[in-house]
């Protein structure tokens, strides 16, 4: 390997303009299939190891790039797996030359590359960026005439499966547009209607229809898409402010709630617990879809706010946590040991206020109680409202006087009251609660605005306008 490495290190620094069969300096080295084992080892970074006494300098990374380029010149069918493997190496994930080159090399293997790339593109264990890389390769294969019909069918089938991969879905739509796959229009429309396509990649549905030649002009006025971009910018700013993603389940839940909640959402973990309690104790049955919508937007507007999740994994984790909290509240009410969650301050361990919890509970309980005037309240409703109002008033007076609120006795009374009311209503809601643990109430809700971009569309394969020399999809589009 040392001899082969020495040859590769004589080559100039690799650039983005490399094309198979046109690198004269590389071709002059005259590598053959006998050199393939060494080239594979160097491409896999085996030369950058302490036992070889070679450090990971830029030159040695350049040698790895030259090695797989030399391997690509040999065009041996057995080497396809080598290039597929390079895409999966974590060391090369952020290297633009690696990704740009490998996505150009794999299509050279023609139909042999189609099925492995389709399988990888559909693999939900991969992150979206990796899946998008395989989509690029498949588009190149289809454009070159390699199983184009099969690739279009699988792209269409993926959209029909409604995966919560909004960026990948949009990228697949972009590839279908490039391939003029009008047969996929129903799947594309369904994807847009379900808000499962990132509109910043291809624009709105009308733009896609125009690109496919299915529409000559827009039927609606093109409106500058500031709201979507502002929301995306706000999301990224909050994400940066929150810092590293925590690992513990409770901490992760709080992180996600702070990331996606807005001013109209319930107030933190205490407010969420209270909101669920209010829905559980309401006189009538409250569907999960109703209180979930209320959690994100308590204003109950005609067009309520709801988050557009980055990925389905986070959305499912969040929903499982919500349902787990719901079931814990039910269990504690059933066993008679229910207790609200107080607000606590790190700078004052003796401070325990129930203001947030009580306000959130009253808002939730009132939302699901059919009474429109005090005269229509039943005895249980009246007791709940009276007790919670008394505690709020006591807490407010304590704060005004600069004292710590002492409402422990009141909280015990209201906890007992809640347990009694739950026990009385248990028979009427028992059937639903027995099924709740296996329920899956989540369905993604997206935005309903018309989305357009504020500047001309830039091709994914065009040079990035920032002047980096990279393609748009490998630079600022990320």
XYZ file of C-alpha atoms in Angstrom:
478
model
C 0.000 0.000 0.000
C 2.902 2.374 0.699
C 4.029 2.334 -2.914
C 0.535 3.048 -4.211
C 0.093 5.795 -1.622
C 3.369 7.419 -2.658
C 2.148 7.570 -6.269
C -1.152 9.131 -5.277
C 0.605 11.767 -3.172
C 2.402 13.021 -6.318
C -0.939 14.149 -7.777
C -2.143 17.746 -7.447
C -4.898 18.684 -5.014
C -8.229 17.215 -6.215
C -10.878 19.643 -7.406
C -14.619 19.619 -8.053
C -14.279 19.464 -11.847
C -13.105 15.845 -11.972
C -14.787 13.585 -14.531
C -14.076 9.873 -15.100
C -11.762 9.307 -18.059
C -10.586 12.924 -18.217
C -8.088 13.127 -15.343
C -4.882 12.947 -17.412
C -2.525 13.145 -14.420
C -4.286 10.211 -12.751
C -4.453 8.162 -15.958
C -0.696 8.566 -16.492
C -0.045 6.611 -13.286
C -1.423 3.542 -15.103
C -3.183 1.780 -12.240
C -4.533 -1.709 -13.052
C -6.800 -4.245 -11.336
C -3.695 -5.529 -9.530
C -3.603 -2.210 -7.679
C -7.300 -2.407 -6.720
C -6.791 -3.832 -3.175
C -4.422 -0.974 -2.294
C -6.707 1.636 -3.848
C -9.691 0.263 -1.907
C -7.730 0.330 1.361
C -6.613 3.929 0.800
C -10.105 5.016 -0.299
C -11.390 3.534 2.979
C -8.829 5.639 4.885
C -6.870 2.624 6.110
C -3.647 4.570 5.461
C -4.666 7.134 8.066
C -3.854 5.014 11.110
C -1.393 5.269 13.950
C 0.152 1.832 13.285
C 1.209 3.029 9.821
C 2.721 6.144 11.383
C 0.758 8.365 9.009
C -1.337 11.190 10.363
C -4.607 12.481 8.960
C -3.151 15.484 7.113
C -4.959 17.131 4.215
C -2.583 15.407 1.778
C -3.595 11.975 3.051
C -7.268 12.838 2.677
C -6.480 13.962 -0.868
C -4.827 10.591 -1.461
C -8.076 8.846 -0.459
C -9.980 10.899 -3.035
C -7.419 10.107 -5.740
C -7.632 6.420 -4.757
C -11.354 6.028 -5.323
C -11.109 8.092 -8.505
C -8.446 5.695 -9.775
C -10.673 2.783 -8.760
C -13.563 4.321 -10.712
C -11.385 4.424 -13.839
C -11.036 0.614 -13.683
C -14.859 0.203 -13.983
C -14.921 -3.282 -12.458
C -18.427 -4.457 -11.425
C -17.173 -5.855 -8.113
C -16.209 -2.354 -7.009
C -19.809 -1.071 -6.857
C -20.075 -2.236 -3.234
C -16.920 -0.279 -2.400
C -18.503 2.980 -3.544
C -21.807 2.198 -1.849
C -19.829 1.572 1.324
C -18.009 4.900 1.041
C -21.329 6.712 1.184
C -21.996 5.143 4.587
C -18.650 5.992 6.202
C -19.120 8.609 8.964
C -15.655 10.041 8.280
C -16.684 11.085 4.769
C -20.215 12.308 5.540
C -19.226 15.994 5.616
C -16.655 15.885 2.823
C -18.159 17.609 -0.218
C -15.719 16.041 -2.706
C -16.449 12.537 -1.442
C -20.194 13.013 -1.749
C -20.057 14.822 -5.084
C -17.734 12.234 -6.630
C -19.404 9.093 -5.296
C -22.838 10.228 -6.481
C -21.297 10.663 -9.940
C -19.391 7.369 -9.893
C -22.144 4.980 -8.784
C -24.375 5.735 -11.828
C -21.500 4.480 -14.008
C -22.396 0.973 -12.831
C -25.786 1.232 -14.521
C -28.636 -1.142 -13.707
C -26.579 -2.991 -11.084
C -26.714 0.164 -8.952
C -30.470 0.739 -9.180
C -31.851 -1.727 -6.656
C -29.254 -1.074 -3.899
C -29.856 2.671 -4.201
C -33.639 2.258 -4.173
C -33.411 0.126 -1.047
C -31.212 2.729 0.658
C -33.449 5.618 -0.415
C -36.460 3.854 1.136
C -34.623 2.878 4.352
C -36.282 4.790 7.216
C -33.318 4.060 9.486
C -31.204 6.516 7.503
C -31.395 10.243 8.026
C -32.998 12.339 5.296
C -29.740 13.794 3.975
C -28.426 10.292 3.293
C -31.703 9.279 1.633
C -31.549 12.411 -0.524
C -28.047 11.422 -1.707
C -29.436 8.136 -3.057
C -32.288 10.052 -4.694
C -29.700 12.111 -6.597
C -27.979 8.941 -7.780
C -31.263 7.377 -8.880
C -32.179 10.494 -10.835
C -28.841 10.259 -12.678
C -29.451 6.554 -13.379
C -32.957 7.217 -14.697
C -31.741 10.132 -16.840
C -29.141 7.833 -18.365
C -31.894 5.368 -19.286
C -31.220 2.782 -16.608
C -34.576 1.358 -15.451
C -36.238 4.783 -15.633
C -39.767 3.378 -15.394
C -38.907 1.313 -12.287
C -37.283 4.301 -10.565
C -40.291 6.530 -11.279
C -42.625 3.833 -9.948
C -40.624 3.499 -6.706
C -40.391 7.280 -6.276
C -44.169 7.477 -6.707
C -44.764 4.598 -4.296
C -42.618 6.312 -1.660
C -44.717 9.480 -1.886
C -47.901 7.412 -1.627
C -46.671 5.913 1.646
C -46.883 9.387 3.287
C -43.569 9.203 5.125
C -42.869 12.133 7.433
C -39.720 13.055 5.475
C -40.649 16.480 4.139
C -37.246 17.341 2.628
C -36.815 13.929 1.019
C -40.371 14.010 -0.333
C -39.680 17.383 -1.938
C -36.408 16.078 -3.369
C -38.186 13.085 -4.882
C -40.745 15.473 -6.390
C -37.848 17.501 -7.838
C -36.426 14.344 -9.422
C -39.839 13.352 -10.810
C -40.117 16.847 -12.254
C -36.688 16.552 -13.879
C -37.762 13.213 -15.351
C -41.063 14.754 -16.558
C -42.901 11.953 -14.748
C -46.456 13.228 -15.207
C -47.729 9.789 -14.158
C -46.771 10.688 -10.585
C -48.927 13.810 -10.393
C -51.622 12.270 -8.162
C -49.014 11.171 -5.608
C -47.369 14.608 -5.785
C -50.687 16.388 -5.235
C -51.568 14.138 -2.304
C -48.157 14.840 -0.773
C -48.684 18.599 -1.023
C -52.243 18.402 0.296
C -50.946 16.483 3.339
C -48.269 19.184 3.872
C -45.546 16.558 3.583
C -43.326 18.403 1.093
C -40.873 21.160 1.983
C -42.120 24.005 -0.217
C -38.761 25.837 -0.080
C -37.269 23.255 -2.484
C -39.694 23.195 -5.425
C -42.174 25.926 -4.583
C -45.890 25.240 -4.243
C -47.964 22.683 -6.121
C -48.802 25.051 -8.972
C -45.089 25.585 -9.657
C -44.549 21.827 -9.831
C -47.510 21.424 -12.192
C -46.093 24.145 -14.441
C -42.661 22.453 -14.415
C -44.306 19.159 -15.434
C -46.152 20.871 -18.293
C -49.545 20.138 -16.735
C -50.367 23.813 -16.284
C -49.514 26.863 -18.386
C -50.087 29.611 -15.843
C -50.951 29.961 -12.182
C -54.617 30.038 -11.227
C -53.907 31.945 -8.013
C -51.848 35.008 -7.346
C -48.275 34.292 -6.330
C -47.785 35.594 -2.806
C -44.366 36.148 -1.235
C -43.757 33.279 1.141
C -42.476 35.266 4.091
C -44.463 33.473 6.780
C -43.024 30.025 6.058
C -39.476 31.369 5.862
C -39.921 33.445 9.014
C -41.230 30.402 10.887
C -38.285 28.349 9.697
C -35.861 31.097 10.759
C -37.585 31.407 14.148
C -37.407 27.629 14.630
C -33.662 27.586 13.920
C -33.066 30.547 16.251
C -34.915 28.827 19.118
C -33.027 25.621 18.400
C -29.689 27.420 18.628
C -30.730 29.142 21.848
C -31.770 25.844 23.485
C -28.322 24.376 22.963
C -27.410 20.668 22.643
C -30.189 18.127 22.363
C -30.583 16.324 25.739
C -30.637 12.529 26.075
C -32.980 11.881 29.007
C -36.642 11.300 28.116
C -38.080 14.061 30.320
C -35.380 16.542 29.318
C -35.871 15.658 25.644
C -39.621 16.159 25.935
C -39.150 19.584 27.547
C -36.602 20.461 24.849
C -39.006 19.525 22.040
C -41.898 21.344 23.678
C -39.839 24.522 24.084
C -38.618 24.176 20.495
C -42.059 23.842 18.916
C -44.387 25.723 21.282
C -45.287 29.367 20.696
C -46.861 32.178 22.735
C -50.305 30.708 22.068
C -49.322 27.266 23.429
C -49.817 25.992 26.989
C -47.245 27.070 29.551
C -44.531 24.455 30.005
C -44.689 21.045 31.634
C -46.907 22.242 34.479
C -49.355 23.858 32.046
C -49.410 20.735 29.907
C -50.169 18.507 32.901
C -52.972 20.870 33.923
C -54.413 20.995 30.408
C -54.630 17.208 30.236
C -56.201 17.095 33.706
C -58.832 19.617 32.624
C -59.697 17.520 29.593
C -59.908 14.318 31.661
C -62.202 15.866 34.295
C -64.425 17.700 31.813
C -68.104 16.654 31.947
C -68.059 15.302 28.403
C -65.650 13.110 26.478
C -62.748 15.109 24.975
C -61.073 13.518 21.959
C -57.262 13.438 21.814
C -57.367 15.394 18.550
C -59.233 18.173 20.387
C -56.950 18.583 23.385
C -53.801 18.114 21.267
C -54.849 21.043 19.108
C -55.576 23.055 22.269
C -52.102 22.295 23.685
C -50.426 24.025 20.731
C -52.896 26.900 20.403
C -55.091 27.806 23.370
C -56.566 30.768 21.458
C -58.808 28.318 19.584
C -58.673 30.318 16.350
C -60.087 29.185 13.009
C -56.532 28.629 11.750
C -54.748 27.337 14.886
C -50.981 27.077 15.157
C -49.551 23.574 15.000
C -45.904 22.605 14.568
C -44.359 21.162 11.417
C -42.014 18.548 12.836
C -38.495 18.070 11.520
C -38.933 14.309 11.549
C -41.469 11.676 12.470
C -39.282 10.162 15.180
C -39.499 13.312 17.324
C -43.225 13.655 16.641
C -43.895 10.067 17.698
C -41.718 10.405 20.823
C -43.589 13.567 21.800
C -46.978 11.928 21.314
C -46.020 8.814 23.272
C -44.862 11.030 26.131
C -48.156 12.975 26.049
C -50.189 9.769 26.131
C -47.993 8.440 28.931
C -48.619 11.594 30.962
C -52.352 11.308 30.221
C -52.408 7.732 31.480
C -50.400 8.636 34.605
C -52.928 11.350 35.464
C -55.784 8.877 34.976
C -54.023 6.297 37.155
C -53.310 8.810 39.936
C -56.931 10.014 39.907
C -58.128 6.426 39.967
C -55.874 5.504 42.911
C -56.647 8.700 44.853
C -53.090 10.063 44.912
C -53.386 12.822 42.308
C -51.287 15.972 42.746
C -50.836 19.032 40.493
C -47.333 19.936 39.277
C -46.092 23.139 40.940
C -43.747 25.749 39.525
C -40.403 25.749 41.280
C -37.506 28.183 41.087
C -33.895 27.058 41.086
C -32.841 30.179 43.013
C -35.427 29.549 45.751
C -35.995 25.869 46.620
C -38.791 26.816 49.057
C -40.871 28.415 46.323
C -43.760 26.238 45.176
C -46.459 28.059 43.210
C -49.450 26.497 41.523
C -50.472 29.616 39.567
C -49.462 28.283 36.156
C -51.063 24.919 36.827
C -54.330 26.401 38.103
C -54.654 28.963 35.316
C -53.976 26.283 32.692
C -56.417 23.888 34.336
C -59.195 26.492 34.495
C -58.648 27.402 30.844
C -58.747 23.753 29.790
C -61.629 22.732 32.045
C -63.638 25.761 30.925
C -62.914 24.978 27.284
C -64.460 21.517 27.574
C -67.338 22.407 29.918
C -70.580 23.135 28.068
C -71.914 25.702 30.591
C -72.316 29.215 29.204
C -73.267 30.852 32.533
C -72.735 30.121 36.270
C -76.352 28.986 36.554
C -75.658 26.107 34.169
C -72.761 24.686 36.218
C -73.365 21.441 38.061
C -72.196 21.033 41.654
C -68.883 19.408 40.738
C -68.037 22.085 38.172
C -68.921 24.826 40.644
C -66.717 23.292 43.365
C -63.777 22.970 40.987
C -63.995 26.569 39.821
C -64.539 27.898 43.360
C -61.583 26.008 44.858
C -59.153 26.861 42.057
C -60.179 30.519 42.165
C -59.651 30.655 45.956
C -56.143 29.201 45.630
C -55.243 31.646 42.858
C -56.410 34.564 44.973
C -54.408 33.328 47.990
C -51.282 32.954 45.893
C -51.710 36.420 44.377
C -52.069 38.003 47.833
C -48.956 36.214 49.098
C -46.907 37.418 46.134
C -48.162 41.011 46.590
C -47.032 40.893 50.215
C -43.619 39.532 49.236
C -44.251 36.229 50.996
C -44.034 32.620 49.857
C -47.477 31.168 49.127
C -48.599 28.397 51.473
C -51.416 26.547 49.722
C -50.534 22.981 50.641
C -53.828 22.432 52.464
C -55.830 23.873 49.578
C -53.977 21.707 47.067
C -54.762 18.613 49.143
C -58.441 19.569 49.158
C -58.603 20.144 45.417
C -56.661 16.910 44.754
C -59.206 14.971 46.831
C -62.045 16.751 45.018
C -60.606 15.796 41.634
C -60.240 12.150 42.647
C -63.832 12.033 43.905
C -65.205 13.594 40.725
C -63.146 11.226 38.599
C -64.444 8.234 40.548
C -68.041 9.392 40.006
C -67.457 9.792 36.269
C -65.346 6.660 35.892
C -68.088 4.413 34.554
C -69.037 6.843 31.803
C -65.477 7.217 30.536
C -64.141 3.738 31.352
C -64.526 2.320 27.857
C -62.496 5.071 26.286
C -59.747 4.998 28.905
C -59.287 1.265 28.531
C -58.408 1.800 24.885
C -56.320 4.932 25.266
C -53.019 3.188 25.878
C -53.025 1.731 22.381
C -54.441 4.801 20.678
C -52.443 6.619 18.019
C -54.097 10.014 17.770
C -51.284 11.821 15.975
C -51.743 13.076 12.479
C -49.390 15.747 11.125
C -50.966 19.152 10.651
C -49.180 21.637 8.441
C -49.702 25.124 7.117
C -52.437 26.101 4.692
C -50.945 29.239 3.148
C -50.096 29.580 -0.552
C -46.324 29.327 -0.722
C -44.080 31.044 -3.261
C -40.420 32.037 -3.246
C -39.129 35.586 -3.237
C -36.529 35.017 -5.970
C -35.994 32.959 -9.109
C -35.634 29.211 -8.619
C -32.019 27.991 -8.570
C -31.355 24.556 -10.028
C -30.079 22.055 -7.492
C -27.120 21.281 -9.758
C -26.303 24.898 -10.630
C -23.271 26.649 -9.078
C -24.145 28.145 -5.708
C -24.676 31.933 -5.985
C -22.515 32.452 -2.874
C -19.424 31.881 -5.054
C -18.088 28.826 -3.208
C -17.666 26.842 -6.419
C -19.882 24.052 -5.078
C -23.233 23.034 -6.462
C -26.243 24.745 -4.875
C -27.512 21.477 -3.358
C -24.163 20.891 -1.637
C -23.759 24.420 -0.323
C -26.286 27.054 0.759
C -29.272 24.811 -0.005
C -28.247 22.727 3.019
